[in-house]
Coordinates of C-alpha atoms in Angstrom, one line a residue:
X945 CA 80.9 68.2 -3.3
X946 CA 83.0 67.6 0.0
X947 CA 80.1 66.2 1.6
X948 CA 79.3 63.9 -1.3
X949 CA 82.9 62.5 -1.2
X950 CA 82.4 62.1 2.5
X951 CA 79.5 60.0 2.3
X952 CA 80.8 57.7 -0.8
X953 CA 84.0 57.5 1.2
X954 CA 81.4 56.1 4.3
X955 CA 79.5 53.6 2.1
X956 CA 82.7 52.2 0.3
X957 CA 83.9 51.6 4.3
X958 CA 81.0 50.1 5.8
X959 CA 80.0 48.4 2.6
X960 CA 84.2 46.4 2.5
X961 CA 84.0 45.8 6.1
X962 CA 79.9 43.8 5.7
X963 CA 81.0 41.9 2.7
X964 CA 84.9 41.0 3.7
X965 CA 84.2 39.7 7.5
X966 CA 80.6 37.9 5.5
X967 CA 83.0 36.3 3.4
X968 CA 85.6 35.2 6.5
X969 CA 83.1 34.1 8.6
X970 CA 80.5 32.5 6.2
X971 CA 82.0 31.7 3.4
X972 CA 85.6 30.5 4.2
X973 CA 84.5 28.1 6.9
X974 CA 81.9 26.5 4.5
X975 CA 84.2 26.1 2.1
X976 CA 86.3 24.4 4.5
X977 CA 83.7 22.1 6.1
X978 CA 82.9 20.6 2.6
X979 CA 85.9 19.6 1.1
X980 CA 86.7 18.4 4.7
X981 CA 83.5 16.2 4.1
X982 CA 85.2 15.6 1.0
X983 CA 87.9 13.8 2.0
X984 CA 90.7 16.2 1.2
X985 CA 94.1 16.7 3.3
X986 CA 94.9 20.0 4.3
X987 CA 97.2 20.6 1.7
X988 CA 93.9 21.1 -0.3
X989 CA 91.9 23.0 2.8
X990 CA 94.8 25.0 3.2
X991 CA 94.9 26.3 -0.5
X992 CA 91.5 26.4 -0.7
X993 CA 91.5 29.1 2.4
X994 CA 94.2 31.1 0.4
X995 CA 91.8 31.1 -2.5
X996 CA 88.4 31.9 -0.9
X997 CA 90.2 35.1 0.8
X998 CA 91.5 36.4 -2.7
X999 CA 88.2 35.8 -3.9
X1000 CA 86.1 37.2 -0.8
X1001 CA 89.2 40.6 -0.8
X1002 CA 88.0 41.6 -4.9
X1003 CA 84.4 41.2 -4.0
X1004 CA 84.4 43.1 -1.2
X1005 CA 86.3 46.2 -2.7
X1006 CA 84.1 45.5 -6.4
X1007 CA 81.0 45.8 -4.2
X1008 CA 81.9 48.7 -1.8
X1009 CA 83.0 50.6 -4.9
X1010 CA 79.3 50.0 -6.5
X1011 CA 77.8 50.8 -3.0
X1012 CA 79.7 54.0 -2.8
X1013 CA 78.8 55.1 -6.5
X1014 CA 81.8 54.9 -8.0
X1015 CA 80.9 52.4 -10.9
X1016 CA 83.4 54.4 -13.1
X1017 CA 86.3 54.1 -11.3
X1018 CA 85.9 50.6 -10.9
X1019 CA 85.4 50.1 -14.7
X1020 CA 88.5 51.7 -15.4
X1021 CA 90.2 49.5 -12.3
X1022 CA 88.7 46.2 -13.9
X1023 CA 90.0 47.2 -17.1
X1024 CA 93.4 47.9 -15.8
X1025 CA 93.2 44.6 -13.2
X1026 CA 92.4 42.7 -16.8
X1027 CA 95.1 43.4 -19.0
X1028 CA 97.8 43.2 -16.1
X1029 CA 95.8 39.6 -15.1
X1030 CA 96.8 38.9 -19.4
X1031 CA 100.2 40.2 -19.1
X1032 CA 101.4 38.5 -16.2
X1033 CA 99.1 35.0 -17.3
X1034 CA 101.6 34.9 -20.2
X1035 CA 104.5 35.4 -18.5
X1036 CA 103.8 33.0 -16.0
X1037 CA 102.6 30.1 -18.3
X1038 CA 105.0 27.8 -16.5
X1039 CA 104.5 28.7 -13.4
X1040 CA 101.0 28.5 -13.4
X1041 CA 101.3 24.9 -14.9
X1042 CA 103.0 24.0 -12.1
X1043 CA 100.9 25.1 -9.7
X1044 CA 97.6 23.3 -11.2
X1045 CA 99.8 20.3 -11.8
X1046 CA 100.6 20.7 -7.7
X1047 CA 96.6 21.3 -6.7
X1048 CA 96.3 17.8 -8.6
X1049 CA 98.9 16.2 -7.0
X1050 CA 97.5 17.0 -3.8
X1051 CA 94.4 15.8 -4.9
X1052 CA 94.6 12.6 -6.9
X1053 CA 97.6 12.3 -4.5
X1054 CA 100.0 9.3 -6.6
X1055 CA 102.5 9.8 -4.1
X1056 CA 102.6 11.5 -1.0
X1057 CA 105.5 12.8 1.2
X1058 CA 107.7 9.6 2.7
X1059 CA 107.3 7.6 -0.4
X1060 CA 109.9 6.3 -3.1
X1061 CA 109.2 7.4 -6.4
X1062 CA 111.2 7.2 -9.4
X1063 CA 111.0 8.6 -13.1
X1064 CA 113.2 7.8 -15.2
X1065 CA 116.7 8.2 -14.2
X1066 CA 115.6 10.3 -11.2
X1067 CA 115.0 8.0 -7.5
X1068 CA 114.6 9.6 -4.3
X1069 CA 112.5 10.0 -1.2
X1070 CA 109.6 12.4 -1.0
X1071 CA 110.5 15.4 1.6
X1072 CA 107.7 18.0 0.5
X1073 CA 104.9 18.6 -2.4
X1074 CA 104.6 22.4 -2.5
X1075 CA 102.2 24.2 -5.0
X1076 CA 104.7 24.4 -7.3
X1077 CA 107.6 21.8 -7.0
X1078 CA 108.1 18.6 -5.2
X1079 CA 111.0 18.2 -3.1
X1080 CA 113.2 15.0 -3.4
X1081 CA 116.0 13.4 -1.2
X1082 CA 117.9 10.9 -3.1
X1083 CA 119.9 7.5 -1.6
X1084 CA 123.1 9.4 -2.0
X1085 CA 121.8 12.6 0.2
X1086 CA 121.4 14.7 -2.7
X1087 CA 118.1 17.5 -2.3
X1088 CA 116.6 17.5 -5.9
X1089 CA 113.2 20.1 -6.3
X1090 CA 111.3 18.6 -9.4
X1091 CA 108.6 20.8 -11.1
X1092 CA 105.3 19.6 -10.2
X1093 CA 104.5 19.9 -13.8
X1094 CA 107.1 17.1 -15.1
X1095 CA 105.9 14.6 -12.3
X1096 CA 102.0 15.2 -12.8
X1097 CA 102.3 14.8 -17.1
X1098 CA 104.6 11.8 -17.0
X1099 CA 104.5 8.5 -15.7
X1100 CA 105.7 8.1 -12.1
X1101 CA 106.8 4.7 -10.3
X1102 CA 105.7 4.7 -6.7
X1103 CA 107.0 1.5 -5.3
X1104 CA 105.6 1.6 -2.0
X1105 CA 101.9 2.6 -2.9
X1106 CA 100.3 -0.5 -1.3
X1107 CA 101.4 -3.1 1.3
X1108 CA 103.5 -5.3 -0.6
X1109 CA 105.7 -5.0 -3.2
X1110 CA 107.1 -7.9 -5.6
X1111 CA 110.9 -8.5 -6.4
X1112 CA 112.4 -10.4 -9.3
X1113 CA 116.1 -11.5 -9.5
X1114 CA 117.6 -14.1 -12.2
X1115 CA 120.2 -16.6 -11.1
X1116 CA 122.3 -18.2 -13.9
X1117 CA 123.3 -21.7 -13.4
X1118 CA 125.5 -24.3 -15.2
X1119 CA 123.8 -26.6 -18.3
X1120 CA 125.0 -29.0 -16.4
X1121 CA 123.3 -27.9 -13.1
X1122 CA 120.2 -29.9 -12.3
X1123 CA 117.4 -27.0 -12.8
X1124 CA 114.6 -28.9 -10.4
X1125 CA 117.5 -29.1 -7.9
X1126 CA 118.8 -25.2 -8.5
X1127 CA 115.2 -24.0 -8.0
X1128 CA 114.3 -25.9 -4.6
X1129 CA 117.5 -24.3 -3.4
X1130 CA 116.5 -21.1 -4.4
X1131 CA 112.6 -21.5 -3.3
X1132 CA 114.3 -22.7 0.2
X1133 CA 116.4 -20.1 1.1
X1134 CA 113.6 -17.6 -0.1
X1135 CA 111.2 -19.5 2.8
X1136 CA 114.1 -19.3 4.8
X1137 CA 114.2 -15.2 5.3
X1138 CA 111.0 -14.3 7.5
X1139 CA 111.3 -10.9 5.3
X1140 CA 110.1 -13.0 2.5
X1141 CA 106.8 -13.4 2.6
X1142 CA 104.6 -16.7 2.5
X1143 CA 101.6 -15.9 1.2
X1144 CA 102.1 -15.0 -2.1
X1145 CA 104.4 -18.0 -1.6
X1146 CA 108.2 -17.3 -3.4
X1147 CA 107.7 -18.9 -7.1
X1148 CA 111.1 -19.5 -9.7
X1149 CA 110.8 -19.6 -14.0
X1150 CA 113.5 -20.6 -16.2
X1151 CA 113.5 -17.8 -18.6
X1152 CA 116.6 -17.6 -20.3
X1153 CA 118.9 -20.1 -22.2
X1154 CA 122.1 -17.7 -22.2
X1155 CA 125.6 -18.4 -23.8
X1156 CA 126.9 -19.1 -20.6
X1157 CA 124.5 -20.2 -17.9
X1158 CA 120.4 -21.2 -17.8
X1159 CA 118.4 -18.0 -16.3
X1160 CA 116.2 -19.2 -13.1
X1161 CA 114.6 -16.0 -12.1
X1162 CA 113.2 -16.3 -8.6
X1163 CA 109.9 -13.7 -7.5
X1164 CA 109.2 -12.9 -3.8
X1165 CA 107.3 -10.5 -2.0
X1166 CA 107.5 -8.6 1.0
X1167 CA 105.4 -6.5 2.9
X1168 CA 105.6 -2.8 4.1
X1169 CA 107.8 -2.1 1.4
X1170 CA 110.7 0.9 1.6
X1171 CA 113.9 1.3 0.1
X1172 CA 115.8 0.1 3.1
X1173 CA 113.9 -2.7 3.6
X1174 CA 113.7 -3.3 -0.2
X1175 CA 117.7 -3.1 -0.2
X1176 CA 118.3 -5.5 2.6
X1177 CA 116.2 -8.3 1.8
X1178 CA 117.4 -8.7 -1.9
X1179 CA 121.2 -8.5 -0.9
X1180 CA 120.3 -11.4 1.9
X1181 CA 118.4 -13.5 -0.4
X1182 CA 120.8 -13.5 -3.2
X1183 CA 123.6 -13.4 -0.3
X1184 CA 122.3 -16.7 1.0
X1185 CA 121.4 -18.3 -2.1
X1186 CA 124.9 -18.0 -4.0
X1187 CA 126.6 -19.2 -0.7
X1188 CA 123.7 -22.6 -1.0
X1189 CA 125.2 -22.8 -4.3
X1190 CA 128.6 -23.1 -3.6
X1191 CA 127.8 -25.9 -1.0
X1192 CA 125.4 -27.5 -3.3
X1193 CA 128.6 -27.6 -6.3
X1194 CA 125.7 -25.8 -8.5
X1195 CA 127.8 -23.5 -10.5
X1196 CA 126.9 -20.1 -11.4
X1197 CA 129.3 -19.7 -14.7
X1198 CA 130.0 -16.2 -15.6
X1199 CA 131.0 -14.7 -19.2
X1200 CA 134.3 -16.0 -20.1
X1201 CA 136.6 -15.4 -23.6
X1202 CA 138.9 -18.0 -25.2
X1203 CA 142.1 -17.0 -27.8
X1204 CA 143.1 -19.2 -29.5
X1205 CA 146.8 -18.5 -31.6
X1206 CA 150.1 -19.1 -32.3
X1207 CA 153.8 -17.4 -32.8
X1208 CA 155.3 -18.4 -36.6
X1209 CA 158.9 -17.1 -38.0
X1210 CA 158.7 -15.8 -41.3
X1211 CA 161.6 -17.1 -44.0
X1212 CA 163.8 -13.7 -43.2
X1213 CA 164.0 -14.8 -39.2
X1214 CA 161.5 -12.1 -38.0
X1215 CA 158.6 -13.0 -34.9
X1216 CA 155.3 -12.4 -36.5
X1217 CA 152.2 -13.9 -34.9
X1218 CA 149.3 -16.3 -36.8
X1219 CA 145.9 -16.0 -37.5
X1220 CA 143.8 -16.2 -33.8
X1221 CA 140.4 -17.1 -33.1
X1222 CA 138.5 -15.6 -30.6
X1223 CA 135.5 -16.9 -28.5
X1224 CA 133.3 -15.3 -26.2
X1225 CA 130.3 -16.2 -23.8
X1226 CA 128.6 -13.8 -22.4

């Protein structure tokens, strides 16, 4: 009997040891190479070596119990490892959204640390895309941890995904105001700013016919886009434009309200006031 225990004990030993360091030394590094040759960071690798050595641990101790004989015990084992694998799976739901939702992210990658996103309400700078939340700086120095989850099943803005980015901003000027006049200002203090770009050349549309003013909204790109850069350019070009203005006598009206009233005695002698109109633009 001792004997017998002795020699299961031996196989289950030898038989974990063969198929654990086969599984490090084989199997890991494959696994590795490939999705290397695949093109994935490594994020991915990283997570996939975390993975494979899970994996390649339950084999080796399912196969060394076999080995060793003891195809009962590891019955009742896989039984057991099943309903706590069900348990915990349900209590975890969220959390195990997450962390497919961050394997995705890291794969598809929409946005990838360094970049300015935004959804929604929510802007900030990417500091870190762990497994299961993604770590955000905001313009105001605020840390904001987002679960992966939220930013992988909704739409996300990335801003600075490609090489250029476009701007819009509408001027309002006076029906009075010349508009051919308005817009050459506007297109030459655009070509003016060398963060403007060229080429796409700086283009102006009248789009709105407001109570107050005519909307001439002016489009420019520039390149390497960030939020700094992003910031700076649009105050300077709307800086420079409504100081043009001013030397140009173009007038850029703003919303403005008119009462109109009076003050009347009634037949007793007491102050009461009239009927007043009131007019707004906006």
């Amino acid at each position: 009997m001792l004997s017998g225990v002795i020699e299961g004990a031996a196989k289950f030993i030898v038989a974990f040891i063969a198929v654990y360091l086969l599984g490090k030394l084989v199997l890991a590094p494959l696994a590795r190479r490939a999705l290397k040759a695949r093109g994935f960071n490594e994020s991915i690798r990283g997570l996939a070596d975390s993975v494979v050595s899970v994996v390649v641990l339950f084999a080796a101790v399912a196969i060394a119990f076999t080995v060793a004989g003891f195809g009962t015990f590891l019955a009742a084992f896989a039984t057991l490892g099943g309903a706590l694998a069900l348990a915990v799976g349900f209590a975890a739901q969220d959390l195990m959204g997450n962390f497919v939702a961050g394997v995705f992210i890291l794969k598809d990658r929409p946005f990838e640390v360094g970049d300015w996103i935004e959804k929604g309400d929510l802007v900030g700078r990417v500091q870190d895309i762990d497994l299961r939340v993604t770590t955000l700086k905001t313009f105001d120095n605020e840390k904001i941890t987002v679960p992966n989850s939220e930013l992988a099943n909704n739409a996300v803005k990335n801003p600075v995904a490609y090489d250029k980015l476009r701007q819009k901003f509408v001027f309002g000027i006076g029906y009075d105001d010349d508009i051919d006049a308005a817009k050459e200002v506007i297109l030459e203090e655009a070509r003016n700013l060398d963060t403007i770009m060229d080429n796409p050349e700086p283009a102006v549309r009248v789009t709105e016919l407001a109570d107050s003013y005519v909307g001439l909204q002016s489009r420019f790109w520039i390149d390497d886009p960030s939020r700094a850069d992003f910031m700076k350019v649009r105050s300077d070009f709307i800086q420079s434009v409504k100081e043009r203005c001013d030397a140009e006598t173009i007038e850029m009206p703003y919303p403005y309200r008119e009462l109109v009233g009076g003050l009347g005695v009634d037949v007793e002698g007491e102050l009461q006031t009239t009927e007043s109109q009131a007019t707004t633009a906006d």
